[in-house]
Amino acid sequence: MLCDCNKLVHFVTNVGTALGMSEKEAAVFGESLVFADMRGLNSHGVMRMSTYVKRIQKGLVNINVEPKIPRDGGSMLAVDGSNGQG
């Protein structure tokens, strides 16, 4: 049986919004997990969703954060992901 990927993206996105993610972050969450599965990277796909949910609920991962660039070192760039998703 083939999966309707759009339905799966919608489901994962809804899980993200239920966790308190913004619509934008939840959409990226859903699309990223399903796209990983579509590329054959099942270890980083929808099967990881329950782990991500638990980590968010425990406060181990921040949601709705924007990466920051604390300093620009010329040919190198430091990025602070603020302990956000992936």
CSV table of C-alpha atoms in Angstrom, one decimal:
chain,number,residue,atom,x,y,z
A,1,MET,CA,0.0,0.0,0.0
A,2,LEU,CA,1.4,3.4,-1.0
A,3,CYS,CA,1.3,6.3,1.4
A,4,ASP,CA,-0.3,9.7,0.5
A,5,CYS,CA,2.7,11.8,1.6
A,6,ASN,CA,0.6,15.0,1.8
A,7,LYS,CA,-1.7,13.4,4.4
A,8,LEU,CA,1.4,12.3,6.4
A,9,VAL,CA,2.9,15.8,6.2
A,10,HIS,CA,-0.4,17.2,7.4
A,11,PHE,CA,-0.5,14.8,10.4
A,12,VAL,CA,3.1,15.5,11.5
A,13,THR,CA,2.5,19.2,11.1
A,14,ASN,CA,-0.6,19.0,13.3
A,15,VAL,CA,1.5,17.2,15.9
A,16,GLY,CA,3.9,20.0,15.8
A,17,THR,CA,1.3,22.7,16.3
A,18,ALA,CA,-0.2,20.7,19.1
A,19,LEU,CA,3.2,20.9,20.8
A,20,GLY,CA,3.1,24.7,20.5
A,21,MET,CA,5.2,25.1,17.3
A,22,SER,CA,4.4,28.0,15.1
A,23,GLU,CA,2.6,27.1,11.8
A,24,LYS,CA,5.9,27.8,10.0
A,25,GLU,CA,8.0,25.6,12.3
A,26,ALA,CA,5.4,22.8,12.4
A,27,ALA,CA,5.3,22.8,8.5
A,28,VAL,CA,9.1,22.4,8.3
A,29,PHE,CA,8.9,19.7,11.0
A,30,GLY,CA,6.3,17.7,9.0
A,31,GLU,CA,8.0,18.2,5.6
A,32,SER,CA,11.4,17.4,6.9
A,33,LEU,CA,10.4,14.1,8.5
A,34,VAL,CA,8.4,12.9,5.6
A,35,PHE,CA,11.0,14.0,3.0
A,36,ALA,CA,13.7,12.0,5.0
A,37,ASP,CA,11.5,8.9,4.6
A,38,MET,CA,11.0,9.6,0.9
A,39,ARG,CA,14.7,9.8,0.4
A,40,GLY,CA,15.2,6.5,2.2
A,41,LEU,CA,16.6,8.0,5.4
A,42,ASN,CA,14.1,6.3,7.6
A,43,SER,CA,16.4,6.7,10.6
A,44,HIS,CA,15.7,10.5,10.4
A,45,GLY,CA,12.1,10.3,9.3
A,46,VAL,CA,8.6,9.9,10.8
A,47,MET,CA,9.7,7.0,13.0
A,48,ARG,CA,11.7,9.5,15.1
A,49,MET,CA,8.6,11.7,15.7
A,50,SER,CA,7.8,10.2,19.1
A,51,THR,CA,11.4,10.8,20.3
A,52,TYR,CA,11.2,14.4,19.1
A,53,VAL,CA,7.8,14.9,20.8
A,54,LYS,CA,9.2,13.5,24.1
A,55,ARG,CA,12.3,15.7,23.9
A,56,ILE,CA,10.2,18.8,23.3
A,57,GLN,CA,7.8,17.9,26.1
A,58,LYS,CA,10.7,17.5,28.5
A,59,GLY,CA,12.1,20.9,27.6
A,60,LEU,CA,15.2,19.3,26.0
A,61,VAL,CA,14.6,21.0,22.7
A,62,ASN,CA,13.4,24.6,22.2
A,63,ILE,CA,10.7,25.4,19.7
A,64,ASN,CA,10.0,28.7,17.9
A,65,VAL,CA,13.5,29.9,18.1
A,66,GLU,CA,15.5,31.7,15.4
A,67,PRO,CA,19.2,30.9,14.9
A,68,LYS,CA,21.5,33.7,15.9
A,69,ILE,CA,24.8,34.8,14.4
A,70,PRO,CA,26.8,36.0,17.4
A,71,ARG,CA,29.9,36.9,15.4
A,72,ASP,CA,31.2,36.9,11.9
A,73,GLY,CA,34.7,35.6,11.8
A,74,GLY,CA,35.4,36.4,8.1
A,75,SER,CA,35.8,33.1,6.4
A,76,MET,CA,34.1,31.3,9.3
A,77,LEU,CA,30.6,31.9,10.7
A,78,ALA,CA,29.4,31.0,14.1
A,79,VAL,CA,25.7,30.1,14.4
A,80,ASP,CA,23.8,29.7,17.7
A,81,GLY,CA,20.9,27.4,17.1
A,82,SER,CA,19.4,28.1,20.6
A,83,ASN,CA,18.9,24.4,21.1
A,84,GLY,CA,16.2,24.4,18.5
A,85,GLN,CA,15.0,21.6,16.1
A,86,GLY,CA,17.6,20.1,13.9
